[in-house]
XYZ file of C-alpha atoms in Angstrom:
344
model
C -0.011 0.176 -0.180
C 2.795 2.417 0.959
C 4.692 1.789 -2.525
C 1.385 2.184 -4.502
C 0.384 5.421 -2.584
C 4.133 7.008 -3.050
C 4.548 5.559 -6.750
C 1.409 6.879 -7.518
C 1.862 10.831 -6.206
C 5.240 10.524 -8.153
C 3.907 9.477 -11.219
C 1.056 12.179 -10.900
C 4.012 14.874 -10.327
C 5.416 13.504 -13.536
C 2.166 14.111 -15.575
C 0.859 10.663 -15.841
C -3.021 10.436 -15.376
C -4.461 9.122 -12.122
C -5.545 5.694 -13.036
C -2.355 4.838 -14.928
C -0.323 6.237 -11.761
C -2.040 4.136 -9.658
C -1.815 0.862 -12.001
C 2.057 2.072 -12.340
C 1.969 1.673 -8.456
C 0.441 -1.615 -8.597
C 3.443 -2.826 -10.873
C 6.155 -1.435 -8.692
C 4.832 -2.817 -5.426
C 5.246 -6.280 -6.364
C 8.463 -8.100 -5.716
C 10.082 -11.348 -7.415
C 9.078 -14.384 -5.393
C 10.858 -16.876 -7.560
C 14.108 -14.954 -7.565
C 14.021 -14.155 -3.652
C 13.054 -17.348 -2.481
C 15.369 -19.227 -4.506
C 18.273 -16.969 -3.201
C 17.375 -17.458 0.520
C 17.198 -20.830 0.209
C 20.342 -21.168 -1.359
C 21.604 -19.175 1.573
C 19.795 -20.835 4.021
C 17.896 -17.842 5.405
C 14.444 -18.897 4.641
C 13.987 -19.235 8.393
C 16.088 -16.030 9.305
C 14.092 -12.790 10.743
C 14.631 -11.204 7.682
C 13.706 -14.348 5.425
C 10.325 -14.701 7.494
C 9.506 -11.189 6.859
C 10.473 -11.263 2.948
C 8.600 -14.489 2.513
C 5.565 -13.135 4.465
C 5.569 -9.879 2.128
C 5.859 -11.854 -0.945
C 3.195 -14.352 -0.369
C 0.808 -11.513 0.377
C 2.099 -9.904 -2.528
C 1.361 -12.998 -4.652
C -2.316 -12.981 -3.434
C -3.055 -9.398 -3.647
C -2.064 -9.729 -7.507
C -5.423 -11.439 -7.705
C -7.741 -8.039 -6.925
C -4.903 -6.048 -9.016
C -5.780 -8.221 -12.078
C -9.655 -7.806 -11.548
C -9.577 -3.829 -10.621
C -7.369 -3.365 -13.519
C -10.312 -2.979 -16.142
C -12.176 -0.866 -13.959
C -9.164 1.558 -13.555
C -9.029 1.658 -17.333
C -12.541 2.957 -17.344
C -14.086 -0.189 -19.463
C -17.055 -0.443 -17.166
C -19.824 2.198 -17.054
C -21.153 0.578 -13.787
C -18.481 0.189 -11.592
C -20.812 -1.233 -8.778
C -22.315 -3.889 -11.127
C -18.804 -4.726 -12.571
C -17.502 -5.353 -8.599
C -20.738 -7.229 -7.999
C -20.257 -9.604 -11.029
C -16.809 -10.002 -9.988
C -17.595 -10.941 -6.718
C -20.345 -13.495 -7.851
C -17.562 -14.885 -10.087
C -14.807 -15.410 -7.638
C -17.423 -16.859 -4.994
C -18.400 -19.452 -7.736
C -14.919 -20.084 -8.793
C -14.069 -20.388 -4.903
C -16.865 -22.834 -4.069
C -15.604 -24.905 -6.993
C -12.192 -25.027 -5.562
C -13.444 -25.977 -2.088
C -15.229 -28.697 -3.515
C -12.111 -29.935 -5.326
C -9.643 -29.545 -2.788
C -12.122 -30.983 -0.212
C -13.495 -34.192 -1.977
C -12.431 -34.777 -5.628
C -8.683 -34.304 -5.426
C -7.809 -36.156 -2.574
C -10.171 -39.260 -3.667
C -8.417 -38.817 -7.623
C -4.767 -38.660 -5.803
C -5.595 -41.707 -3.697
C -6.702 -43.559 -6.579
C -3.392 -42.650 -8.680
C -1.176 -43.456 -6.157
C -2.784 -46.878 -5.762
C -1.783 -47.411 -9.653
C 1.829 -46.856 -8.251
C 2.494 -45.109 -11.813
C 4.698 -42.081 -11.436
C 3.917 -40.772 -14.907
C 0.178 -41.001 -14.467
C 0.466 -38.956 -11.016
C 2.323 -36.011 -12.832
C -0.147 -36.281 -15.741
C -3.150 -35.932 -13.187
C -1.317 -33.069 -11.240
C -0.857 -31.231 -14.827
C -4.205 -31.888 -15.834
C -5.476 -30.627 -12.416
C -3.942 -27.339 -13.080
C -4.500 -26.761 -16.732
C -8.531 -27.475 -15.765
C -8.602 -24.852 -13.230
C -6.650 -22.411 -15.158
C -9.144 -23.103 -18.117
C -12.089 -22.626 -15.754
C -11.241 -19.249 -14.509
C -10.421 -18.462 -18.154
C -13.732 -19.190 -19.320
C -15.836 -17.199 -16.692
C -13.588 -14.172 -17.596
C -11.118 -14.115 -14.713
C -7.399 -14.726 -15.526
C -5.358 -18.155 -16.280
C -2.736 -16.929 -13.947
C -5.560 -16.919 -10.931
C -6.665 -20.503 -12.049
C -3.199 -21.650 -11.994
C -2.874 -20.102 -8.573
C -5.911 -21.875 -7.293
C -5.004 -25.029 -8.700
C -1.709 -25.016 -6.645
C -3.827 -23.971 -3.504
C -5.937 -27.121 -4.350
C -2.912 -29.551 -4.485
C -1.192 -27.855 -1.730
C -4.131 -28.962 0.693
C -3.441 -32.552 -0.214
C -1.560 -35.317 1.512
C 0.384 -35.868 -1.605
C 1.392 -32.042 -2.169
C 5.218 -32.818 -1.538
C 5.413 -35.493 -3.915
C 3.519 -33.213 -6.386
C 6.233 -30.669 -5.534
C 8.954 -32.879 -6.024
C 7.787 -33.806 -9.430
C 6.988 -30.171 -10.449
C 10.239 -28.568 -9.427
C 12.396 -29.701 -12.399
C 9.861 -28.130 -14.667
C 10.141 -25.016 -12.573
C 13.488 -24.130 -13.639
C 12.717 -24.773 -17.120
C 9.504 -22.703 -17.536
C 11.031 -19.754 -15.092
C 13.828 -19.480 -18.062
C 11.629 -19.508 -20.578
C 9.471 -16.913 -18.819
C 12.610 -14.271 -18.037
C 13.848 -15.011 -22.000
C 10.621 -13.898 -23.155
C 10.611 -11.197 -21.032
C 14.009 -10.081 -22.573
C 12.563 -10.284 -25.765
C 10.101 -7.827 -25.214
C 12.564 -5.059 -24.555
C 13.358 -2.720 -27.174
C 17.048 -2.137 -26.968
C 17.176 1.253 -29.152
C 14.717 2.760 -26.678
C 16.631 1.426 -23.905
C 20.008 2.984 -25.330
C 18.386 6.236 -26.237
C 16.682 6.529 -22.494
C 19.365 4.802 -20.690
C 19.626 7.943 -18.213
C 16.219 8.335 -17.420
C 15.722 4.426 -17.030
C 18.630 4.778 -14.456
C 17.039 7.512 -12.560
C 13.758 5.504 -12.659
C 15.539 2.568 -11.113
C 17.522 4.637 -8.362
C 13.786 5.829 -7.520
C 12.219 2.231 -7.444
C 15.155 1.229 -5.001
C 14.616 4.159 -2.747
C 10.975 3.855 -2.678
C 10.584 -0.079 -2.037
C 13.562 0.046 0.534
C 12.333 2.621 2.261
C 8.470 1.187 2.885
C 9.953 -2.034 3.704
C 12.375 -0.240 6.122
C 9.280 1.467 7.738
C 7.111 -1.463 7.904
C 9.951 -3.424 9.457
C 10.858 -0.781 12.092
C 6.921 -0.328 13.144
C 7.188 -4.432 13.577
C 9.836 -3.627 16.137
C 12.440 -5.777 14.605
C 16.404 -5.415 15.138
C 18.055 -2.984 12.749
C 19.808 -5.750 11.060
C 16.674 -7.210 9.928
C 15.158 -4.110 8.798
C 18.255 -3.387 6.132
C 18.402 -7.047 5.425
C 14.581 -7.171 4.609
C 14.816 -4.028 2.643
C 17.877 -5.467 0.646
C 15.990 -8.388 -0.182
C 12.432 -7.258 -1.806
C 13.626 -4.042 -3.527
C 12.963 -5.505 -7.133
C 10.010 -5.478 -9.539
C 8.657 -8.843 -9.765
C 7.573 -11.327 -12.309
C 3.776 -10.950 -11.291
C 4.225 -7.360 -12.319
C 5.323 -8.484 -15.957
C 1.976 -10.354 -15.999
C 0.144 -7.761 -14.758
C 1.663 -5.113 -17.278
C 0.069 -7.410 -19.896
C -3.401 -7.051 -18.646
C -2.655 -3.082 -18.476
C -1.660 -3.034 -21.967
C -4.518 -5.255 -23.032
C -7.050 -2.503 -21.259
C -4.975 0.520 -22.928
C -4.171 1.505 -19.378
C -0.493 1.328 -20.082
C 1.129 3.567 -23.114
C 3.797 1.525 -24.957
C 6.409 4.213 -23.905
C 5.706 3.511 -20.062
C 5.692 0.150 -20.820
C 9.234 0.351 -22.202
C 10.402 2.282 -19.385
C 8.704 -0.312 -17.005
C 9.946 -3.088 -18.708
C 13.635 -1.885 -18.520
C 13.447 -1.069 -14.661
C 11.766 -4.338 -13.994
C 14.784 -6.218 -15.947
C 17.601 -4.241 -14.002
C 16.225 -4.343 -10.879
C 16.035 -8.380 -11.262
C 19.329 -8.486 -12.728
C 20.768 -6.657 -9.220
C 18.688 -8.734 -7.020
C 21.289 -11.855 -6.880
C 24.178 -9.578 -6.674
C 22.960 -7.384 -3.798
C 21.554 -10.455 -2.098
C 24.961 -12.382 -2.147
C 26.499 -8.961 -0.490
C 23.588 -7.988 1.647
C 25.630 -8.814 5.142
C 28.282 -6.698 4.176
C 26.113 -3.781 2.859
C 23.813 -4.245 5.965
C 27.239 -3.470 8.112
C 28.099 -0.465 6.108
C 24.561 1.025 6.440
C 24.419 -0.140 10.121
C 27.805 1.879 10.423
C 26.544 4.854 8.555
C 22.946 5.127 10.213
C 23.339 4.053 13.542
C 25.280 6.427 16.047
C 28.193 4.800 17.841
C 26.772 4.970 21.140
C 23.354 3.340 20.131
C 25.474 0.694 18.432
C 27.432 -0.314 21.870
C 23.966 -0.409 23.742
C 22.521 -2.788 21.229
C 25.639 -5.091 21.473
C 25.502 -4.969 24.988
C 21.863 -6.147 25.066
C 22.971 -8.957 22.584
C 25.680 -9.892 24.947
C 23.415 -10.281 27.611
C 20.858 -12.011 26.028
C 23.019 -14.438 24.838
C 24.546 -15.015 28.440
C 21.165 -15.718 29.744
C 20.239 -18.145 27.041
C 23.480 -20.113 28.077
C 22.775 -20.216 31.652
C 19.219 -21.652 31.183
C 20.607 -25.274 30.457
C 18.036 -27.892 30.192
C 18.535 -31.612 30.129
C 16.793 -33.116 27.211
C 15.538 -36.672 26.791
C 13.332 -38.507 24.254
C 13.653 -36.021 21.481
C 14.933 -36.190 17.728
C 17.312 -33.654 16.208
C 16.765 -32.817 12.885
C 20.106 -32.017 10.933
C 18.693 -29.744 7.834
C 15.271 -28.418 6.995
C 14.710 -29.040 3.562
C 11.631 -31.275 1.887
C 12.642 -34.358 3.971
C 13.494 -32.568 7.229
C 10.115 -30.881 7.077
C 8.484 -34.270 6.424
C 10.332 -36.083 9.253
C 9.688 -33.013 11.456
C 5.683 -33.033 10.741
C 5.713 -36.863 11.526
C 7.443 -36.619 14.724
C 5.672 -34.037 16.191
C 2.437 -35.997 16.039
C 3.969 -39.177 18.032
């Protein structure tokens, strides 16, 4: 919300129409779940304080992209009666939600049990793919987006007891399709436009970085996190995400995003996503630098003393453990073991 507001105000100040300005705010507010989660997993920081903050924000962004897609035609002025349009969308969502609930609660578990009994791995993969395409087709046929259907399909399968098996089967495809996705994004960029406007593009990149980092920093400060968590979180989700690219096509289809602004947006999103792996790799060093620059020496000393006191008190609290399990590593298998042992 903060990113949308600030981006919209800046866009209006630059002469952009208010509905387009709000839509640009939608685009800039979304970060890249695919890139950030992959980097955090590789670094083993998903369960860290800044990892949990980033994960929470990213998941919420992935969910909120659905109403953004539904509101885009209204922002474009394609509806004469906004109240009636919202009511129709609500009815469609409730209808699709009811179908999704029935699938998730009754049909999918039953079908998966039958498939698993066949002990045919290929049949399991095909069943998963058929469910995904079927739900995507369902949402598309009632006037909603294919992406929304794919998202619902993921929710349905995630609630199944065979969700981990489905995830394991789908993961190899993820890398391929993500590669295709980013290749297609790169092919959309007009290189001559990029070269002719590179100075403005870099200024817009800097503005996006500052706006998103500022908003995340303020939010984490309100949540009363440690300063290190604040800076690490801001350095994790500063980029424009892949859902923004998907949402931008909806804006183009509804004549809400002029081609020139679309090229600026593409350039900014590609640069910010390209910067993400490098900044995340150096995030600890950058955070140390920012902490030294932003926090006075006396305050840093008090914080360090407080950490020492907390660590010493934790050491003093010795507990004798018995009848317990130590899980080394918390990947997919570690999570399965944890879930099983917690019920014993």
